[in-house]
mmCIF file with all atom_site columns, C-alpha atoms in Angstrom:
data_model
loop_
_atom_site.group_PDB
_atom_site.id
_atom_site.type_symbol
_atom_site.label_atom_id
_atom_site.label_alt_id
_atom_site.label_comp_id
_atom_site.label_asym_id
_atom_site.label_entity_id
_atom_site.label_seq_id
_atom_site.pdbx_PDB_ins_code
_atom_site.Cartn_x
_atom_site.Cartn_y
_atom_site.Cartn_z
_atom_site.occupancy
_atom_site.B_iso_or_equiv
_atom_site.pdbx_formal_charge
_atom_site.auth_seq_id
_atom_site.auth_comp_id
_atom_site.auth_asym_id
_atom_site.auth_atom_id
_atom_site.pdbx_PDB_model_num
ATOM 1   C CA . UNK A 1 1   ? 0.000   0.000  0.000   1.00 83.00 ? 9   UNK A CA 1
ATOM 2   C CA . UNK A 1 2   ? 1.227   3.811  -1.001  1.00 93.00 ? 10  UNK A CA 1
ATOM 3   C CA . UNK A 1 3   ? 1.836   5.504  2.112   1.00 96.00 ? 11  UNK A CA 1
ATOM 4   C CA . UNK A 1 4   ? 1.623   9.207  2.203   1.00 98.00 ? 12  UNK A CA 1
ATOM 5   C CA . UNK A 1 5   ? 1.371   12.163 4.608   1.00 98.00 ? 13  UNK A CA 1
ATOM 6   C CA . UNK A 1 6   ? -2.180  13.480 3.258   1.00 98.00 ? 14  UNK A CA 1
ATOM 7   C CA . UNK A 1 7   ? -4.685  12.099 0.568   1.00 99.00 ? 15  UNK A CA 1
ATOM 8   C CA . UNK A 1 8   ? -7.373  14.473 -0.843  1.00 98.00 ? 16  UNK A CA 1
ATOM 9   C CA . UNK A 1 9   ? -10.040 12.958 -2.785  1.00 98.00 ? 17  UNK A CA 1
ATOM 10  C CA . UNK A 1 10  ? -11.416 15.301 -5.664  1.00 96.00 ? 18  UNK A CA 1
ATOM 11  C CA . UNK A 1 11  ? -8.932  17.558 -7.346  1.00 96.00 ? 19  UNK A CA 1
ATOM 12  C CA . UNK A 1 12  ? -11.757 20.463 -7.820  1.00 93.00 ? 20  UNK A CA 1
ATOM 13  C CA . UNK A 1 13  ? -10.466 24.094 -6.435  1.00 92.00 ? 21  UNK A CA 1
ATOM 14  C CA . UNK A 1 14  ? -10.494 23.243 -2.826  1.00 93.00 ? 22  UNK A CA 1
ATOM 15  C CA . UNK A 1 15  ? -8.330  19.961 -3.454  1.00 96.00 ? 23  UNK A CA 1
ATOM 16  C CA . UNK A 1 16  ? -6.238  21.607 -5.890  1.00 96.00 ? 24  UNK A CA 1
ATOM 17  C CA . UNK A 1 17  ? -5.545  23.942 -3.523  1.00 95.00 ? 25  UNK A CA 1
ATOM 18  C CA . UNK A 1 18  ? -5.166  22.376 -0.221  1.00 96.00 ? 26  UNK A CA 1
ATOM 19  C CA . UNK A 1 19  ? -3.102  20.062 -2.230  1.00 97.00 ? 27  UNK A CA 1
ATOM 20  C CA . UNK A 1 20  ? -0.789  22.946 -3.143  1.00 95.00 ? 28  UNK A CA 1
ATOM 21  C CA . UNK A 1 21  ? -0.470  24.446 0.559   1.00 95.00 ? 29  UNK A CA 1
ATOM 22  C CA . UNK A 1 22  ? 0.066   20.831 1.866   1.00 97.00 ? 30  UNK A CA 1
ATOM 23  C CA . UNK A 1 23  ? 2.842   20.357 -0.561  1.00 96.00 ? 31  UNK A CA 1
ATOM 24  C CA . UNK A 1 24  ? 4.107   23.914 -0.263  1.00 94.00 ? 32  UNK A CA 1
ATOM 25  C CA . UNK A 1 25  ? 5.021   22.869 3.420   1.00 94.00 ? 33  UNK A CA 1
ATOM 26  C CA . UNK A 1 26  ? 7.207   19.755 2.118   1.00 96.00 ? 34  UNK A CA 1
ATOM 27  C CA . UNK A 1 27  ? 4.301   17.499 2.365   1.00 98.00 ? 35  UNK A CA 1
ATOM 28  C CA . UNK A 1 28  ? 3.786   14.075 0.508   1.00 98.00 ? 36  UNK A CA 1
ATOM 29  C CA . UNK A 1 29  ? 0.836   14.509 -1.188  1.00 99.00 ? 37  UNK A CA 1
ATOM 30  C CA . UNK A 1 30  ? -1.493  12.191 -3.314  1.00 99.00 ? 38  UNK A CA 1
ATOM 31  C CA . UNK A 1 31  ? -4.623  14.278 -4.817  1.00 98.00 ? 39  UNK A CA 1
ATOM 32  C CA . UNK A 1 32  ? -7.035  11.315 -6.308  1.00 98.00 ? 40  UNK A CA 1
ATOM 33  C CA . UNK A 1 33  ? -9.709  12.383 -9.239  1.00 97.00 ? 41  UNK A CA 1
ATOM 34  C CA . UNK A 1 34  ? -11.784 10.659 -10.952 1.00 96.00 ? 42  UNK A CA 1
ATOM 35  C CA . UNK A 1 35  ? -11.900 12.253 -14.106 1.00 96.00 ? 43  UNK A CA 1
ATOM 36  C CA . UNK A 1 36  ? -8.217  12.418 -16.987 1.00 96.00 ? 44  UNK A CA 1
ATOM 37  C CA . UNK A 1 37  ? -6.436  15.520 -16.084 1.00 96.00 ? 45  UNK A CA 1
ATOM 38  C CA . UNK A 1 38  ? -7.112  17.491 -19.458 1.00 95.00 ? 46  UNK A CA 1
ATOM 39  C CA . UNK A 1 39  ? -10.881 17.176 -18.453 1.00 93.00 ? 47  UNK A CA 1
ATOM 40  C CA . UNK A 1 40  ? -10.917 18.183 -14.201 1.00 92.00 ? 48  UNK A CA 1
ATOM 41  C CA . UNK A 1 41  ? -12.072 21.372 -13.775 1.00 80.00 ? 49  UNK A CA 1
ATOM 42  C CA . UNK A 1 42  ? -14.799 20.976 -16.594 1.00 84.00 ? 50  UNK A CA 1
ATOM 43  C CA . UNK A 1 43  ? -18.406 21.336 -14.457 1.00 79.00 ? 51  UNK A CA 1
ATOM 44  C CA . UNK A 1 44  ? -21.053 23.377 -14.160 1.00 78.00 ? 52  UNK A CA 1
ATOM 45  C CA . UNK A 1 45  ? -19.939 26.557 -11.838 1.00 82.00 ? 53  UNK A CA 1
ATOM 46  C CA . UNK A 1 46  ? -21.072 30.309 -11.566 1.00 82.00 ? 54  UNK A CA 1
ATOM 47  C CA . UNK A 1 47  ? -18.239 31.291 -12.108 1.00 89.00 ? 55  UNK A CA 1
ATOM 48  C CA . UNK A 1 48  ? -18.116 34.334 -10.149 1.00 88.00 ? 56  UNK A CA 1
ATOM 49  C CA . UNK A 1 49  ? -15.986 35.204 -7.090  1.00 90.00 ? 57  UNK A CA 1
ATOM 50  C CA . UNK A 1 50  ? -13.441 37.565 -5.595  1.00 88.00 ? 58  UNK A CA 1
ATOM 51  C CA . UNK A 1 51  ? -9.885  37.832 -5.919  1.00 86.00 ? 59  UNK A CA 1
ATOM 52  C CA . UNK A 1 52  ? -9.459  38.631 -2.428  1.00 88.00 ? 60  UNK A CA 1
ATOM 53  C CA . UNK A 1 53  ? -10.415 34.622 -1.350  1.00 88.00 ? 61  UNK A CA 1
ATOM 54  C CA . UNK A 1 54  ? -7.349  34.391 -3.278  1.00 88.00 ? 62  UNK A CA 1
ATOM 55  C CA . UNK A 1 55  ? -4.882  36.955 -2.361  1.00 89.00 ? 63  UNK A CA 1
ATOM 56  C CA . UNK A 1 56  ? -5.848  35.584 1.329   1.00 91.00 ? 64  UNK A CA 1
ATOM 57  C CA . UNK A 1 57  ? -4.761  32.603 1.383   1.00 89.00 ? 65  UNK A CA 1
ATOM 58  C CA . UNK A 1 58  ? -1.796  32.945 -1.410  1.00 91.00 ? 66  UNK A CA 1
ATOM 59  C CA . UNK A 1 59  ? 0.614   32.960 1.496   1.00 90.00 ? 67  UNK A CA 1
ATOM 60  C CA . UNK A 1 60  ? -0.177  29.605 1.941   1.00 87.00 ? 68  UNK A CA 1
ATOM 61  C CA . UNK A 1 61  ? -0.951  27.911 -1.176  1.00 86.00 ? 69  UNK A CA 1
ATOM 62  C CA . UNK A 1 62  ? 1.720   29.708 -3.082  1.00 85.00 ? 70  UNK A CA 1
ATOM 63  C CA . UNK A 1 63  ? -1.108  29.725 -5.541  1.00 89.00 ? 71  UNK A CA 1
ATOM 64  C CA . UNK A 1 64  ? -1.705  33.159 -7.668  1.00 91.00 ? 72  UNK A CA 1
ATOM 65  C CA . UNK A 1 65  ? -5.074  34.878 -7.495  1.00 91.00 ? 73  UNK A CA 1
ATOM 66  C CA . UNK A 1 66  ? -7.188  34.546 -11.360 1.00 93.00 ? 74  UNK A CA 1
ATOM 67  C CA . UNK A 1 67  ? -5.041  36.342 -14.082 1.00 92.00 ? 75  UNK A CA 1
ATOM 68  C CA . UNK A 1 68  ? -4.598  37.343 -17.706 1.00 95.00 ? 76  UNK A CA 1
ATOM 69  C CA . UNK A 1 69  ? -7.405  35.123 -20.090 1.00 95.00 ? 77  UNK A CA 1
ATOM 70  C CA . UNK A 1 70  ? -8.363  33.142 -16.566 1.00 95.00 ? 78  UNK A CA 1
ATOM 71  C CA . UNK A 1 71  ? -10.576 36.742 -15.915 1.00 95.00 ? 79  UNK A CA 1
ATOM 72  C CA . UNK A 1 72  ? -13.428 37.132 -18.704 1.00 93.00 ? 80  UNK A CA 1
ATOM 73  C CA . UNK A 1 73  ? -14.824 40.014 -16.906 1.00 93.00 ? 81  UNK A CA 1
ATOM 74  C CA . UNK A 1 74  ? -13.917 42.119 -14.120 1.00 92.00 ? 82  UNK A CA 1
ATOM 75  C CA . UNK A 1 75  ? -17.255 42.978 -11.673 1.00 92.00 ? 83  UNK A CA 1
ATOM 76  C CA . UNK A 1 76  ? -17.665 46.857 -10.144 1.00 91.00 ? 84  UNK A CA 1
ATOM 77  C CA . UNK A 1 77  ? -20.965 45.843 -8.511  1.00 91.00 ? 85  UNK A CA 1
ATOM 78  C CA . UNK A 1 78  ? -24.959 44.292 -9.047  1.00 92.00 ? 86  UNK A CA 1
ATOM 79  C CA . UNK A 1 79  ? -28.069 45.999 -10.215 1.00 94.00 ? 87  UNK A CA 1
ATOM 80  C CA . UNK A 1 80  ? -31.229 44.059 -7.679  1.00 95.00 ? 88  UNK A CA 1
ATOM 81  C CA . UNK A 1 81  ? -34.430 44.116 -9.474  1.00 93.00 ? 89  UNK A CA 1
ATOM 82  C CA . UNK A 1 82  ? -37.620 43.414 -7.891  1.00 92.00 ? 90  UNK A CA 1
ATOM 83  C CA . UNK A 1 83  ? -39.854 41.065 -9.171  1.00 89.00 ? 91  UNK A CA 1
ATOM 84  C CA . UNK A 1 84  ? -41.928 43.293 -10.719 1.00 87.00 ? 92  UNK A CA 1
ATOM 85  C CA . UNK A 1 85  ? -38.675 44.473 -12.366 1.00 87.00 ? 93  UNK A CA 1
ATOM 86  C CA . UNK A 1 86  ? -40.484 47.957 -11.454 1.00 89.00 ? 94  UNK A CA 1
ATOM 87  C CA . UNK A 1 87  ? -37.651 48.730 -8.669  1.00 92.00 ? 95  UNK A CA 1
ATOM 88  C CA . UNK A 1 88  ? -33.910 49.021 -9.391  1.00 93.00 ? 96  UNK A CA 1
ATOM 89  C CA . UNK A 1 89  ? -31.112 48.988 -6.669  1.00 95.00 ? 97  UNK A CA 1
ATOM 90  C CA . UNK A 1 90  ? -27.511 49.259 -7.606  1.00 94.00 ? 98  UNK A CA 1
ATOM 91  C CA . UNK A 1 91  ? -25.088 48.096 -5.440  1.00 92.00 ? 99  UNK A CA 1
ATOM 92  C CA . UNK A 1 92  ? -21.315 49.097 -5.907  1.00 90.00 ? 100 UNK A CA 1
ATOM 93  C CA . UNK A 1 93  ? -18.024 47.950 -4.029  1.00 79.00 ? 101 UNK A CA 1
ATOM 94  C CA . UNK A 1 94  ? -15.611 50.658 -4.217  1.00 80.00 ? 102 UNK A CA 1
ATOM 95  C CA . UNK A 1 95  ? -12.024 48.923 -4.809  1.00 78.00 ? 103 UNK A CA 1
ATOM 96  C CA . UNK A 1 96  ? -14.018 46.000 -5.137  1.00 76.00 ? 104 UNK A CA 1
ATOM 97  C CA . UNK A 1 97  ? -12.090 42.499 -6.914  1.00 82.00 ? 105 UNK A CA 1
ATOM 98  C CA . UNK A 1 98  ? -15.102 40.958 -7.858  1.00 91.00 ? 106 UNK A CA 1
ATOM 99  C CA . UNK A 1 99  ? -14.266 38.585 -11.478 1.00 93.00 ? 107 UNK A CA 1
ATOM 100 C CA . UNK A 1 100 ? -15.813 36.567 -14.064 1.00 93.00 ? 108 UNK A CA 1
ATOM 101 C CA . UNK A 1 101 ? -13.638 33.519 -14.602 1.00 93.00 ? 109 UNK A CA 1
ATOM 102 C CA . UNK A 1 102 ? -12.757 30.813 -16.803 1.00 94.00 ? 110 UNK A CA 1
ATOM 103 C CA . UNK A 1 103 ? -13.838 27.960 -14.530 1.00 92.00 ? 111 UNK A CA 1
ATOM 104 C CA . UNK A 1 104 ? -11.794 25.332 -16.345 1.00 93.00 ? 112 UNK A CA 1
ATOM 105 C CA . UNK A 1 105 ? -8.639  27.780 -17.096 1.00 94.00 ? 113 UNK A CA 1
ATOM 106 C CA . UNK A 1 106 ? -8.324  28.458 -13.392 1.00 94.00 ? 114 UNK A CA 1
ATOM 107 C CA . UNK A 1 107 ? -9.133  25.205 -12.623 1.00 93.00 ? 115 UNK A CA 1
ATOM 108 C CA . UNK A 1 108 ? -6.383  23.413 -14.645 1.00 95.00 ? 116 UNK A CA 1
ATOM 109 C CA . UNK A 1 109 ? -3.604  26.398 -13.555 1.00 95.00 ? 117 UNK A CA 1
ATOM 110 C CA . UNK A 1 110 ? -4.480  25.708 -10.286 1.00 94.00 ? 118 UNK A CA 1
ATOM 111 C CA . UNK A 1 111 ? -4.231  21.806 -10.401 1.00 96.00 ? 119 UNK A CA 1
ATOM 112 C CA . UNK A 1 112 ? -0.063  22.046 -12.341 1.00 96.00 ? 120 UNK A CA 1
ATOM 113 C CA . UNK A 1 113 ? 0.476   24.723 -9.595  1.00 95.00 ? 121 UNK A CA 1
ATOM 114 C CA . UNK A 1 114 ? -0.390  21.645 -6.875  1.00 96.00 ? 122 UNK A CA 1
ATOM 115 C CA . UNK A 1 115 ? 1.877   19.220 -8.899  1.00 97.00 ? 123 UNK A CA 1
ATOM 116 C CA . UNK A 1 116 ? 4.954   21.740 -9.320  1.00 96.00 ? 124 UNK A CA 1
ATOM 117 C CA . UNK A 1 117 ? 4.470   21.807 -5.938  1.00 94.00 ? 125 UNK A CA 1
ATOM 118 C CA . UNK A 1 118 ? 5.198   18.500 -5.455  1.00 96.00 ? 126 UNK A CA 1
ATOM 119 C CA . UNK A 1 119 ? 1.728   16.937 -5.134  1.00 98.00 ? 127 UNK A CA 1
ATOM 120 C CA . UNK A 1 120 ? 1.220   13.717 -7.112  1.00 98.00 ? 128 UNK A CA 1
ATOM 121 C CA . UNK A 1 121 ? -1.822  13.085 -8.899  1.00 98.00 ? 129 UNK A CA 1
ATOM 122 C CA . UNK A 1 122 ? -3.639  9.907  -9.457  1.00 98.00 ? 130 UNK A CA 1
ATOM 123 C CA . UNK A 1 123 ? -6.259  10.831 -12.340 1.00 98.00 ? 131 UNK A CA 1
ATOM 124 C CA . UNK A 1 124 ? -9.061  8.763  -13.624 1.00 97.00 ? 132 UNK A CA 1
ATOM 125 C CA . UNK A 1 125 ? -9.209  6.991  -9.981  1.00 97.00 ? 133 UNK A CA 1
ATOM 126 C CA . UNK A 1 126 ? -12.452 6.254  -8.954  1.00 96.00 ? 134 UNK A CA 1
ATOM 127 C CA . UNK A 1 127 ? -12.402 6.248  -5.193  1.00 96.00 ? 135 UNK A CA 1
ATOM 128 C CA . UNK A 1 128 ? -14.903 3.584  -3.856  1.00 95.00 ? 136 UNK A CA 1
ATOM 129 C CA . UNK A 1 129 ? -14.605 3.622  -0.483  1.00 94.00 ? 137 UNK A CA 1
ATOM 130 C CA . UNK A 1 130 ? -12.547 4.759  3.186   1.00 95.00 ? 138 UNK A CA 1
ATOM 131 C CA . UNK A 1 131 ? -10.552 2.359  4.360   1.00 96.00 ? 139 UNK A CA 1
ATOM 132 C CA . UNK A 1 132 ? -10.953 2.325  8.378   1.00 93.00 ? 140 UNK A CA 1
ATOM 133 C CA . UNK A 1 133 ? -9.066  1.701  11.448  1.00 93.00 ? 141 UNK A CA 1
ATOM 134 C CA . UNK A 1 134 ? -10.377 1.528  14.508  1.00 90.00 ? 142 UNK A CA 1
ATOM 135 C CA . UNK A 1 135 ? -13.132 4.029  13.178  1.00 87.00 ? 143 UNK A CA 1
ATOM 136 C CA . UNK A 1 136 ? -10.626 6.082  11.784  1.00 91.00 ? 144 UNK A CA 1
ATOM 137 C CA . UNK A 1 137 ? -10.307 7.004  8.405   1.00 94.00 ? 145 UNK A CA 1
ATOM 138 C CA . UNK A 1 138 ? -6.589  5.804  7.642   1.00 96.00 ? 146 UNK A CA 1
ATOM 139 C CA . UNK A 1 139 ? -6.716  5.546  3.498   1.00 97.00 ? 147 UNK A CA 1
ATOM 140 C CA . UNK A 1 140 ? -8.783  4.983  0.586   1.00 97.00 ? 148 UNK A CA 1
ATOM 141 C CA . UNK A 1 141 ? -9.489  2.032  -1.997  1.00 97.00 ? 149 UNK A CA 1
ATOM 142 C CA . UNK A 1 142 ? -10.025 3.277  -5.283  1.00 97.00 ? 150 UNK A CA 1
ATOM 143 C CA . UNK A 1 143 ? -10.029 2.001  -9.185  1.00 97.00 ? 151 UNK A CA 1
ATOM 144 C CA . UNK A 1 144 ? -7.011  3.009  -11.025 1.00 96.00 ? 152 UNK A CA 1
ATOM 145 C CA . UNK A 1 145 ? -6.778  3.536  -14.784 1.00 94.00 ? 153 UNK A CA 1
ATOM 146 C CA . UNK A 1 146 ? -5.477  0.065  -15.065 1.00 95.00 ? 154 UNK A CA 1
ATOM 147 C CA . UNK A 1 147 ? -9.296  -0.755 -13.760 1.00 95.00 ? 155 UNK A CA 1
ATOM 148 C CA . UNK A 1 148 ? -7.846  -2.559 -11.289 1.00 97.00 ? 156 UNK A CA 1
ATOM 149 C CA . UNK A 1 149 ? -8.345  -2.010 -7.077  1.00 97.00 ? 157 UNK A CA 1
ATOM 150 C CA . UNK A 1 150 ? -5.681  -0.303 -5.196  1.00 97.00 ? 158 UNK A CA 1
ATOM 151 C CA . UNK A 1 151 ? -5.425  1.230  -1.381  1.00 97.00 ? 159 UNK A CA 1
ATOM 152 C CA . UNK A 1 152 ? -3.785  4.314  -0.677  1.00 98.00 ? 160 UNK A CA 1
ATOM 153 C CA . UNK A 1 153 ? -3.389  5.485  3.162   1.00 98.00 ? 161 UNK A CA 1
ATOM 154 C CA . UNK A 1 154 ? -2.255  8.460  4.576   1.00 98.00 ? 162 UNK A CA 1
ATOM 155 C CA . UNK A 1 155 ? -2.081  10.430 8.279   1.00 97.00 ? 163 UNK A CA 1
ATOM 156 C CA . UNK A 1 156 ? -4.629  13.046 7.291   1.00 98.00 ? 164 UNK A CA 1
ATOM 157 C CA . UNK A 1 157 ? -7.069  12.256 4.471   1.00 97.00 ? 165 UNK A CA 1
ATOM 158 C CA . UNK A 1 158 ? -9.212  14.918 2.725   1.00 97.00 ? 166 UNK A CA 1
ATOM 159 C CA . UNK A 1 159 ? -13.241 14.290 1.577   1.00 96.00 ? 167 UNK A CA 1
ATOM 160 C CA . UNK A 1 160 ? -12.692 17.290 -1.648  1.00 95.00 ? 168 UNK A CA 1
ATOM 161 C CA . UNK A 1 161 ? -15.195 15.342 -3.889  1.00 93.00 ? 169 UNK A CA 1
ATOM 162 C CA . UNK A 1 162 ? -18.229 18.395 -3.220  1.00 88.00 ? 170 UNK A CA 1
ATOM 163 C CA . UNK A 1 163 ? -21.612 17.608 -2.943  1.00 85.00 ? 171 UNK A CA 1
ATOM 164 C CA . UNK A 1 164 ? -20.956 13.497 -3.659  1.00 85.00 ? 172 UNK A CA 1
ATOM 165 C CA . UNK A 1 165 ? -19.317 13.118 -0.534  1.00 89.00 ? 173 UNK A CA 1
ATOM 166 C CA . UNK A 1 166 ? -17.318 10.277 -1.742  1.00 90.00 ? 174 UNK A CA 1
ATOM 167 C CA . UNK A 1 167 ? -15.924 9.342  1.882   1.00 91.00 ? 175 UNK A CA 1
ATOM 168 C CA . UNK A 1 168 ? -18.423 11.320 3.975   1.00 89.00 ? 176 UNK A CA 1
ATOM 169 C CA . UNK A 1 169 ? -21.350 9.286  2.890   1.00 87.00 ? 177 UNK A CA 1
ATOM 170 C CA . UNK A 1 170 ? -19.713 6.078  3.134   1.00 87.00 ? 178 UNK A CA 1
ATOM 171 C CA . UNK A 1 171 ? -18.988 6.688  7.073   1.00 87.00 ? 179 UNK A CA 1
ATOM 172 C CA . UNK A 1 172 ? -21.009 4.658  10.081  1.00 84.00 ? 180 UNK A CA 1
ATOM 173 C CA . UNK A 1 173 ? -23.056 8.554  11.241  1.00 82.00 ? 181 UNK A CA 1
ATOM 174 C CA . UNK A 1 174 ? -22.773 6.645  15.020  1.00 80.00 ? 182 UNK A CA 1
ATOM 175 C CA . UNK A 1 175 ? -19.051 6.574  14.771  1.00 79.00 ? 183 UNK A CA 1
ATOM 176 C CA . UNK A 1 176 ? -18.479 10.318 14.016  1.00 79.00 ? 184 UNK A CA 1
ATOM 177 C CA . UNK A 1 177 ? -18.895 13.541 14.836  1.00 77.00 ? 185 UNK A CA 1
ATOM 178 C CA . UNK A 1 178 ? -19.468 14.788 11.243  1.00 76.00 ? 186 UNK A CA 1
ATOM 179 C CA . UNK A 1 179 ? -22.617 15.879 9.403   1.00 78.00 ? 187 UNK A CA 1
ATOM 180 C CA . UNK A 1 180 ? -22.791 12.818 7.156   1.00 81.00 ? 188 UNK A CA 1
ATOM 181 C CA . UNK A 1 181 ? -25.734 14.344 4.944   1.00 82.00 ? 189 UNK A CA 1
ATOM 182 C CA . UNK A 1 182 ? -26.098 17.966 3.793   1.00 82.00 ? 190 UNK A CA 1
ATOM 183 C CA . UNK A 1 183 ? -29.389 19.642 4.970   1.00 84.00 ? 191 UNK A CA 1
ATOM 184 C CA . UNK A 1 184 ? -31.847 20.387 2.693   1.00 85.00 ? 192 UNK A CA 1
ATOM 185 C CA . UNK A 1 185 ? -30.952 24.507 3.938   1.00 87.00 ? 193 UNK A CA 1
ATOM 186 C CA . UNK A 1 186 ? -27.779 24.243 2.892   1.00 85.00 ? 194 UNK A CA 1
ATOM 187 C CA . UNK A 1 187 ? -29.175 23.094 -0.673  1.00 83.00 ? 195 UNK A CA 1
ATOM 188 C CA . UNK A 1 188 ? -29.999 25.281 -3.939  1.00 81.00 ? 196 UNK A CA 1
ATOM 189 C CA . UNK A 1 189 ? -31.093 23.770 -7.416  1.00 80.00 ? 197 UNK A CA 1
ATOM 190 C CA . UNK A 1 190 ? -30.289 26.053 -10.032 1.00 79.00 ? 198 UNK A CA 1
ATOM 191 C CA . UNK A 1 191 ? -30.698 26.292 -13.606 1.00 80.00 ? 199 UNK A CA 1
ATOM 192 C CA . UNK A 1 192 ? -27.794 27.269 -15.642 1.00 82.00 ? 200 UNK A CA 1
ATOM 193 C CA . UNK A 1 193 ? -28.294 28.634 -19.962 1.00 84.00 ? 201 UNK A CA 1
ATOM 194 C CA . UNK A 1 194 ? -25.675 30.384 -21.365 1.00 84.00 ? 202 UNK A CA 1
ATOM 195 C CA . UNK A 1 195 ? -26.322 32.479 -24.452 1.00 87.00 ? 203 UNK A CA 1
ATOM 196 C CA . UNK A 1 196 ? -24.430 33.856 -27.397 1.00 89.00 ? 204 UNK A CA 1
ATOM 197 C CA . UNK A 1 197 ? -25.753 37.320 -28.402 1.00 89.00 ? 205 UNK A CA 1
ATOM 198 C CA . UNK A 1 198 ? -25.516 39.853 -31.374 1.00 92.00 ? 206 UNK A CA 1
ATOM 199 C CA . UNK A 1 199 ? -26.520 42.692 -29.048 1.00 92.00 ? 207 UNK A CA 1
ATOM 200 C CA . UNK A 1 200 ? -23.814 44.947 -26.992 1.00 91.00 ? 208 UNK A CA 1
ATOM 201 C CA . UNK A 1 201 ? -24.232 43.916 -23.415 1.00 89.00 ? 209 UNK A CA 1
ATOM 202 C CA . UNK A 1 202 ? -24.765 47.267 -21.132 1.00 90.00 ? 210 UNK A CA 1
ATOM 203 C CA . UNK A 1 203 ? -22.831 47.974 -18.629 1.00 92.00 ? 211 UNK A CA 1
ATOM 204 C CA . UNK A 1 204 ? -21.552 44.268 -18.442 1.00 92.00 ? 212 UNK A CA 1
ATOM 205 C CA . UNK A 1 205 ? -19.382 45.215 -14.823 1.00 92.00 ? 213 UNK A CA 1
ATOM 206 C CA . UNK A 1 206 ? -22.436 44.672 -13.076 1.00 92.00 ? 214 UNK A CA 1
ATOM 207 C CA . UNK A 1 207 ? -24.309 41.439 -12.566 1.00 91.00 ? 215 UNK A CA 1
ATOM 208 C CA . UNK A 1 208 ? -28.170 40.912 -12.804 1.00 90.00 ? 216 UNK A CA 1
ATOM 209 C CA . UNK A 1 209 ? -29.553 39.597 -9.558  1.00 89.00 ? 217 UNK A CA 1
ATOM 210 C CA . UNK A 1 210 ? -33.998 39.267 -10.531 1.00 88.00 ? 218 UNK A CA 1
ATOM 211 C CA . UNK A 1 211 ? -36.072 37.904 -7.152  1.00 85.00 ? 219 UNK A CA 1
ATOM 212 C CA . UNK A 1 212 ? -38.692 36.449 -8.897  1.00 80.00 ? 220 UNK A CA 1
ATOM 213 C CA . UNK A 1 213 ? -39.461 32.975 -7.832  1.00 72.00 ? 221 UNK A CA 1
ATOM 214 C CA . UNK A 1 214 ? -41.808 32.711 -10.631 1.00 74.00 ? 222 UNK A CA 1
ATOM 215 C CA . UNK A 1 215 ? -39.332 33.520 -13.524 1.00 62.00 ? 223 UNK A CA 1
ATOM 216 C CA . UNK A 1 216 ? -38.033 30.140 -15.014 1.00 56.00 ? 224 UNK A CA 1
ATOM 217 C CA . UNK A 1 217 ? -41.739 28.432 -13.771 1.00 47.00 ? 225 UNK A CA 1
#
């Protein structure tokens, strides 16, 4: 069995990037995905956020904030309609860092910034289960691209796979302290279209927010 100091299962932004603080700090990392490298980091995303999150934690994952074609469009603020579209409120952040991204740009710089690091990565692995010892999560089996069943153990391990919950959901919810299922709060369903159009976009530094819960019914 391949013995490291810290297995993360999901190489998404948060694995990618503990990956790359863990390895930063001379770490032996193994970062376990499911999907070939050329396609992690395709998925369905908002793809808005703030370069702050970033700059915050660069210190630590040696990771740069979103830069050059990685930034489709940089964000000054929102315009809040009502439902009635009838009332307008514009909100505006002065020195605000709020971006547009390329989801699967900043996804793949991220991911070769965790492996320059150091951090090794085990693509097209489909993890199928924790491996436990005495109720502690001490490794992972998973299917490797040779198909076959391997086990991979570590001191810390790392549940990155999102809303799956590859490990979580596979752990005995009377052996730990954990939330083992997300709450139906802490849930949103969204719809997602994206739309190429012949028009000038106004004012495309702000972002659209509409509360109408009838809109898309």
């Amino acid at each position: 069995m391949a013995n490291y100091d810290v297995v993360i299962v999901g190489a998404g932004t948060a694995g990618s990037m503990a990956a790359a603080g863990l390895a930063n700090k001379g770490l032996k990392v193994a970062l376990l995905d499911r999907q070939p490298k050329e396609k992690i980091g395709v998925k369905i995303c908002g793809d808005a956020t703030s370069g702050e999150h970033f700059r915050r934690i660069q210190p630590i994952t040696k990771v740069d904030p979103p830069k050059n074609d990685e930034v489709i469009q940089k964000v000054k603020g929102a315009w809040l309609y009502s439902p009635d579209r009838e009332v307008k409120l514009e909100l505006i952040e002065e020195g605000g860092t709020g971006i547009i991204i390329d989801r699967f740009k900043l996804g793949m710089r991220i991911l070769n910034d965790a492996i320059d690091l150091g951090a090794e990565l085990f693509d097209e692995s489909f993890v199928k289960e924790p491996i436990l010892t005495n109720d502690y999560v001490t490794g992972v089996k998973y299917r490797g691209k040779d198909k076959n069943i391997h086990e991979i153990s570590g001191k810390v391990i790392i549940d990155a796979s999102g809303i799956i919950g590859t490990l979580r959901t596979r752990l005995d919810p009377e052996k730990t302290f954990m939330d083992l299922e997300l709450a139906a709060k802490d849930v949103c369903n969204c719809y997602r279209e994206i739309r190429d159009v012949e028009t000038e976009i106004e004012s495309p530094e702000f972002i659209r927010l509409i509360f109408d819960q009838d809109l898309f019914l």
